[in-house]
Amino acid sequence: MTRLFMVRHGETFDNERQIMQGQTQGELNPTGIRQAEALSKQLTDTHFDAVVASDLWRAIHTARILAEPHQLSVVTTPLLRERDWGNFTGRFIPDLKNIKPWPDNIESLPMMKDRASRFLDFIREKYPNSQVLAVGHGIINKAIQAVYWHKEMHEIEKMKNAEVRILDI
């Protein structure tokens, strides 16, 4: 069994401004850096065999802060990228609430869940019987948990920035 510590990256400037980031790189704001540092201190005494992150900068930055006390390097994977929001990327989130239908270039929930399933398989195969810290994003982390718990995405509670949830896979 592998124990997966799922983390959402620290707060970014775009989170703060309610901008739909999607698969843009993003940058941690001072609050996000403090959140990652606080979580790092909380996890200092927890053993990790590996640290994995989305290949987007906001997740990598968070993962590096978390990996530093453990002297581990960060392995990146596009499987942990945030949902591709297509034409919604870069838009003010409150302005998107009542738009119907959504643009065709938004990554579908079945596609997200498929990617989440492939991420879980990747972790099981690459890190069997290990403790892995994985830094992703709000929606992909939700998809991973939905696949793990055999639930619908809307049934999974939203993760806060720098929150950790543990899955035994």
XYZ file of N, CA and C in Angstrom:
507
model
N 0.835 -1.186 0.000
C 0.000 0.000 0.000
C 0.882 1.253 0.000
N 0.484 2.208 -0.780
C 1.154 3.507 -0.821
C 0.264 4.533 -0.150
N 0.851 5.345 0.690
C 0.109 6.427 1.338
C 0.399 7.706 0.568
N -0.669 8.301 0.038
C -0.569 9.506 -0.779
C -1.071 10.702 0.008
N -0.190 11.668 0.207
C -0.541 12.922 0.864
C -0.842 13.931 -0.243
N -2.122 14.153 -0.523
C -2.546 15.080 -1.580
C -2.595 16.498 -1.005
N -1.940 17.432 -1.695
C -1.889 18.824 -1.253
C -2.339 19.722 -2.399
N -3.071 20.761 -2.072
C -3.357 21.816 -3.045
C -2.293 22.893 -2.850
N -1.812 23.442 -3.941
C -0.781 24.489 -3.885
C -1.221 25.661 -3.013
N -0.250 26.466 -2.583
C -0.544 27.674 -1.813
C -1.280 28.701 -2.661
N -1.850 29.686 -1.989
C -2.615 30.733 -2.677
C -1.743 31.494 -3.673
N -2.328 31.828 -4.808
C -1.626 32.578 -5.850
C -2.231 33.973 -5.981
N -1.525 34.812 -6.738
C -2.055 36.142 -7.021
C -3.394 36.036 -7.749
N -3.519 35.065 -8.679
C -4.780 34.899 -9.415
C -5.883 34.329 -8.529
N -5.554 33.451 -7.559
C -6.571 33.010 -6.594
C -7.136 34.224 -5.872
N -6.233 35.070 -5.418
C -6.610 36.258 -4.657
C -7.511 37.179 -5.485
N -7.248 37.291 -6.782
C -8.012 38.184 -7.674
C -9.199 37.480 -8.326
N -9.422 36.201 -7.990
C -10.515 35.385 -8.541
C -10.433 35.263 -10.063
N -9.224 35.001 -10.536
C -8.977 34.795 -11.965
C -8.875 33.290 -12.220
N -9.543 32.801 -13.261
C -9.509 31.388 -13.627
C -8.125 31.061 -14.194
N -7.316 30.309 -13.432
C -5.936 30.028 -13.829
C -5.814 28.875 -14.807
N -6.587 27.822 -14.577
C -6.474 26.658 -15.446
C -5.040 26.167 -15.508
N -4.522 26.002 -16.721
C -3.184 25.445 -16.898
C -2.119 26.517 -17.110
N -2.405 27.753 -16.671
C -1.352 28.775 -16.653
C -0.413 28.481 -15.483
N 0.788 29.028 -15.531
C 1.801 28.717 -14.509
C 1.400 29.176 -13.109
N 0.924 30.402 -12.968
C 0.551 30.945 -11.666
C 1.762 31.198 -10.787
N 1.602 32.086 -9.840
C 2.691 32.434 -8.921
C 2.131 32.582 -7.513
N 2.783 31.931 -6.548
C 2.350 32.063 -5.154
C 2.479 33.517 -4.718
N 1.458 34.007 -4.011
C 1.550 35.329 -3.399
C 2.166 35.158 -2.000
N 2.424 36.255 -1.280
C 3.026 36.096 0.062
C 2.211 35.191 0.996
N 0.881 35.249 0.908
C 0.041 34.364 1.725
C 0.289 32.914 1.353
N 0.368 32.622 0.050
C 0.609 31.260 -0.419
C 1.950 30.711 0.035
N 2.962 31.562 0.038
C 4.288 31.143 0.519
C 4.210 30.827 2.010
N 3.536 31.681 2.773
C 3.378 31.426 4.213
C 2.592 30.138 4.456
N 1.540 29.900 3.653
C 0.749 28.668 3.797
C 1.625 27.434 3.561
N 2.439 27.487 2.509
C 3.316 26.349 2.197
C 4.360 26.158 3.296
N 4.909 27.242 3.807
C 5.900 27.146 4.885
C 5.273 26.572 6.157
N 4.038 26.985 6.466
C 3.351 26.455 7.657
C 3.079 24.959 7.493
N 2.642 24.544 6.307
C 2.399 23.119 6.073
C 3.706 22.338 6.119
N 4.766 22.930 5.607
C 6.080 22.285 5.654
C 6.492 22.001 7.102
N 6.292 22.963 7.974
C 6.617 22.770 9.395
C 5.745 21.676 9.999
N 4.475 21.648 9.616
C 3.534 20.648 10.124
C 3.951 19.239 9.693
N 4.534 19.115 8.507
C 4.900 17.802 7.961
C 6.371 17.441 8.149
N 7.122 18.269 8.854
C 8.563 18.049 9.004
C 8.894 16.667 9.547
N 8.139 16.173 10.508
C 8.443 14.887 11.124
C 7.808 13.695 10.406
N 7.126 13.951 9.297
C 6.526 12.874 8.509
C 7.537 12.424 7.458
N 7.774 11.119 7.383
C 8.704 10.582 6.388
C 8.040 10.544 5.014
N 8.762 11.003 4.000
C 8.300 10.883 2.613
C 9.386 10.218 1.796
N 8.958 9.329 0.908
C 9.882 8.683 -0.021
C 10.025 9.485 -1.305
N 9.008 10.291 -1.607
C 9.031 11.071 -2.848
C 8.101 12.275 -2.723
N 8.428 13.294 -3.509
C 7.564 14.464 -3.639
C 7.282 14.634 -5.131
N 5.999 14.652 -5.456
C 5.552 14.758 -6.846
C 4.685 16.010 -6.952
N 4.786 16.709 -8.083
C 3.985 17.916 -8.273
C 3.515 18.018 -9.715
N 2.463 18.769 -9.889
C 2.051 19.205 -11.218
C 3.241 19.941 -11.836
N 3.277 19.997 -13.160
C 4.372 20.709 -13.823
C 4.087 22.201 -13.989
N 3.088 22.716 -13.279
C 2.798 24.152 -13.280
C 3.509 24.801 -12.093
N 4.052 25.997 -12.320
C 4.945 26.650 -11.356
C 4.355 26.771 -9.961
N 3.068 27.116 -9.831
C 2.498 27.314 -8.492
C 2.559 26.037 -7.661
N 2.416 24.887 -8.298
C 2.516 23.598 -7.588
C 3.979 23.239 -7.329
N 4.845 23.492 -8.303
C 6.275 23.199 -8.118
C 6.840 24.016 -6.959
N 6.504 25.313 -6.912
C 7.005 26.192 -5.843
C 6.546 25.675 -4.475
N 5.272 25.326 -4.380
C 4.746 24.772 -3.129
C 5.478 23.478 -2.771
N 5.640 22.592 -3.755
C 6.293 21.296 -3.519
C 7.740 21.477 -3.067
N 8.451 22.422 -3.643
C 9.846 22.656 -3.239
C 9.929 23.103 -1.784
N 9.008 23.958 -1.362
C 8.976 24.394 0.040
C 8.722 23.189 0.950
N 7.793 22.300 0.534
C 7.458 21.127 1.345
C 8.573 20.088 1.333
N 9.302 19.979 0.220
C 10.350 18.962 0.076
C 11.650 19.334 0.772
N 11.882 20.614 0.940
C 13.177 21.108 1.442
C 13.602 20.478 2.771
N 12.760 20.409 3.810
C 13.216 19.795 5.066
C 13.533 18.308 4.937
N 12.984 17.674 3.902
C 13.184 16.236 3.694
C 14.344 15.958 2.743
N 14.926 17.026 2.211
C 16.038 16.923 1.266
C 15.684 16.024 0.084
N 14.463 16.230 -0.424
C 13.995 15.476 -1.585
C 13.848 16.409 -2.774
N 14.099 15.874 -3.951
C 13.835 16.651 -5.158
C 12.368 16.467 -5.531
N 11.876 17.337 -6.394
C 10.480 17.304 -6.811
C 10.389 16.704 -8.208
N 9.600 15.648 -8.332
C 9.313 15.017 -9.621
C 8.027 15.655 -10.145
N 8.021 16.107 -11.406
C 6.822 16.736 -11.948
C 6.121 15.821 -12.949
N 4.809 16.007 -13.041
C 4.008 15.255 -14.009
C 2.846 16.111 -14.501
N 2.585 16.094 -15.801
C 1.414 16.807 -16.321
C 0.090 16.155 -15.912
N 0.141 14.928 -15.395
C -1.085 14.277 -14.932
C -1.735 15.054 -13.787
N -0.936 15.832 -13.049
C -1.450 16.600 -11.903
C -1.820 18.040 -12.271
N -1.749 18.386 -13.544
C -2.121 19.750 -13.952
C -3.567 20.047 -13.596
N -3.841 21.330 -13.426
C -5.212 21.765 -13.182
C -6.062 21.544 -14.433
N -7.348 21.582 -14.249
C -8.289 21.457 -15.366
C -7.984 22.514 -16.425
N -8.067 22.111 -17.674
C -7.914 23.053 -18.784
C -9.252 23.770 -18.956
N -9.259 25.053 -18.642
C -10.493 25.831 -18.699
C -10.716 26.508 -20.045
N -9.919 26.171 -21.035
C -10.142 26.681 -22.386
C -10.343 28.182 -22.429
N -11.426 28.614 -23.063
C -11.711 30.052 -23.213
C -12.018 30.752 -21.896
N -12.270 30.004 -20.835
C -12.492 30.619 -19.521
C -11.180 31.015 -18.835
N -10.057 30.494 -19.311
C -8.755 30.791 -18.698
C -8.493 32.292 -18.752
N -8.087 32.831 -17.595
C -7.761 34.253 -17.501
C -8.945 35.152 -17.225
N -10.127 34.579 -17.140
C -11.340 35.382 -16.912
C -11.630 35.509 -15.417
N -12.384 36.559 -15.051
C -12.823 36.820 -13.684
C -13.908 35.799 -13.342
N -13.665 34.959 -12.336
C -14.536 33.826 -12.022
C -16.002 34.228 -11.793
N -16.320 35.280 -11.009
C -17.733 35.624 -10.827
C -18.468 35.926 -12.138
N -17.760 36.368 -13.167
C -18.396 36.650 -14.464
C -18.790 35.378 -15.210
N -18.308 34.218 -14.782
C -18.534 32.966 -15.506
C -19.724 32.169 -14.983
N -20.292 32.599 -13.869
C -21.309 31.808 -13.153
C -22.499 31.391 -14.022
N -23.044 32.288 -14.823
C -24.288 31.993 -15.544
C -24.093 31.761 -17.036
N -22.869 31.535 -17.469
C -22.620 31.302 -18.884
C -23.027 29.878 -19.249
N -23.947 29.759 -20.189
C -24.400 28.463 -20.701
C -24.569 28.623 -22.199
N -24.211 27.672 -22.994
C -23.394 26.519 -22.642
C -21.935 26.931 -22.489
N -21.158 26.068 -21.827
C -19.725 26.317 -21.698
C -19.043 26.110 -23.042
N -17.904 26.778 -23.238
C -17.153 26.558 -24.479
C -16.737 25.087 -24.623
N -16.625 24.636 -25.861
C -16.271 23.245 -26.143
C -14.840 22.891 -25.759
N -13.990 23.902 -25.561
C -12.578 23.599 -25.310
C -12.232 23.488 -23.823
N -13.226 23.332 -22.963
C -12.996 23.086 -21.532
C -12.870 21.578 -21.329
N -11.847 21.166 -20.580
C -11.644 19.746 -20.291
C -12.871 19.202 -19.558
N -13.435 18.115 -20.060
C -14.654 17.542 -19.475
C -14.342 16.817 -18.163
N -15.386 16.616 -17.362
C -15.206 15.866 -16.106
C -14.775 14.425 -16.369
N -15.336 13.727 -17.371
C -14.827 12.375 -17.651
C -13.338 12.377 -18.034
N -12.899 13.380 -18.779
C -11.478 13.474 -19.122
C -10.637 13.715 -17.875
N -11.144 14.559 -16.966
C -10.424 14.836 -15.709
C -10.313 13.549 -14.882
N -11.414 12.810 -14.777
C -11.404 11.590 -13.978
C -10.499 10.532 -14.597
N -10.429 10.487 -15.923
C -9.514 9.563 -16.585
C -8.068 9.924 -16.244
N -7.745 11.207 -16.301
C -6.393 11.660 -15.957
C -6.096 11.374 -14.491
N -7.082 11.569 -13.622
C -6.925 11.276 -12.193
C -6.632 9.788 -11.979
N -7.337 8.942 -12.688
C -7.120 7.497 -12.587
C -5.706 7.130 -13.054
N -5.265 7.749 -14.143
C -3.910 7.491 -14.635
C -2.867 7.991 -13.641
N -3.152 9.094 -12.938
C -2.228 9.585 -11.910
C -2.118 8.571 -10.771
N -3.245 8.051 -10.304
C -3.210 7.059 -9.224
C -2.444 5.813 -9.656
N -2.651 5.364 -10.892
C -1.894 4.214 -11.408
C -0.393 4.521 -11.453
N -0.047 5.722 -11.886
C 1.350 6.160 -11.949
C 2.001 6.092 -10.559
N 1.315 6.596 -9.546
C 1.846 6.595 -8.179
C 1.998 5.160 -7.672
N 0.973 4.335 -7.877
C 1.037 2.932 -7.425
C 2.211 2.195 -8.068
N 2.415 2.428 -9.365
C 3.463 1.705 -10.087
C 4.859 2.232 -9.773
N 5.001 3.550 -9.694
C 6.330 4.133 -9.504
C 6.767 4.122 -8.035
N 5.821 4.197 -7.111
C 6.140 4.300 -5.682
C 5.368 3.277 -4.851
N 5.541 1.981 -5.119
C 4.813 0.984 -4.321
C 5.304 0.990 -2.869
N 4.369 0.803 -1.951
C 4.697 0.729 -0.520
C 5.533 1.914 -0.048
N 5.131 3.100 -0.448
C 5.864 4.331 -0.120
C 4.916 5.366 0.454
N 5.520 6.437 0.968
C 4.756 7.609 1.375
C 5.125 8.716 0.398
N 4.111 9.213 -0.325
C 4.328 10.183 -1.385
C 3.539 11.454 -1.085
N 4.217 12.575 -1.181
C 3.600 13.889 -1.057
C 3.372 14.399 -2.474
N 2.127 14.705 -2.826
C 1.803 15.138 -4.185
C 1.097 16.485 -4.146
N 1.652 17.460 -4.858
C 1.083 18.804 -4.882
C 0.392 19.042 -6.223
N -0.914 19.218 -6.137
C -1.710 19.476 -7.324
C -2.521 20.736 -7.174
N -3.723 20.694 -7.727
C -4.595 21.861 -7.822
C -5.996 21.486 -7.370
N -6.824 22.476 -7.164
C -8.153 22.243 -6.621
C -8.996 21.225 -7.364
N -9.137 21.393 -8.682
C -10.065 20.537 -9.420
C -9.464 19.151 -9.689
N -8.196 19.075 -10.077
C -7.602 17.747 -10.318
C -7.538 16.954 -9.012
N -7.238 17.628 -7.898
C -7.235 16.916 -6.619
C -8.637 16.383 -6.297
N -9.650 17.165 -6.649
C -11.026 16.727 -6.460
C -11.309 15.490 -7.319
N -10.831 15.508 -8.564
C -11.037 14.376 -9.474
C -10.334 13.129 -8.945
N -9.136 13.288 -8.422
C -8.395 12.148 -7.856
C -9.174 11.539 -6.694
N -9.687 12.383 -5.826
C -10.466 11.885 -4.693
C -11.782 11.252 -5.153
N -12.411 11.814 -6.168
C -13.654 11.240 -6.696
C -13.405 9.833 -7.241
N -12.305 9.659 -7.969
C -11.958 8.333 -8.487
C -11.660 7.382 -7.323
N -10.866 7.842 -6.379
C -10.473 7.008 -5.238
C -11.696 6.550 -4.426
N -12.598 7.490 -4.141
C -13.764 7.195 -3.294
C -14.964 6.678 -4.101
N -14.838 6.581 -5.435
C -15.948 6.159 -6.313
C -17.156 7.073 -6.123
N -16.892 8.380 -6.198
C -17.942 9.386 -6.024
C -17.950 10.328 -7.227
N -18.963 11.146 -7.275
C -19.028 12.203 -8.283
C -18.206 13.397 -7.785
N -17.719 14.179 -8.712
C -16.867 15.325 -8.348
C -17.572 16.272 -7.364
N -18.859 16.543 -7.602
C -19.566 17.493 -6.738
C -19.724 16.982 -5.300
N -19.486 15.691 -5.093
C -19.594 15.120 -3.745
C -18.317 15.298 -2.927
N -17.238 15.746 -3.567
C -15.950 15.934 -2.886
C -15.834 17.390 -2.454
N -15.555 17.580 -1.171
C -15.420 18.930 -0.640
C -14.201 19.619 -1.242
N -14.359 20.891 -1.581
C -13.275 21.685 -2.148
C -12.109 21.762 -1.161
N -10.891 21.632 -1.683
C -9.696 21.755 -0.843
C -9.290 23.225 -0.744
N -8.866 23.611 0.442
C -8.313 24.956 0.629
C -6.859 24.959 0.144
N -6.324 26.144 -0.088
C -4.911 26.243 -0.455
C -4.055 25.680 0.670
N -3.063 24.872 0.291
C -2.106 24.242 1.213
C -2.775 23.282 2.201
N -3.925 22.755 1.820
C -4.579 21.713 2.612
C -4.028 20.361 2.179
N -3.975 19.417 3.111
C -3.518 18.064 2.797
C -4.628 17.064 3.127
N -4.771 16.068 2.247
C -5.673 14.945 2.482
C -4.897 13.666 2.191
N -5.147 12.638 2.974
C -4.363 11.400 2.870
C -5.223 10.282 2.278
N -4.664 9.625 1.251
C -5.319 8.493 0.603
C -4.381 7.295 0.668
N -4.881 6.152 1.093
C -4.119 4.908 1.054
C -4.491 4.164 -0.222
N -3.567 4.133 -1.159
C -3.903 3.566 -2.474
C -3.184 2.241 -2.716
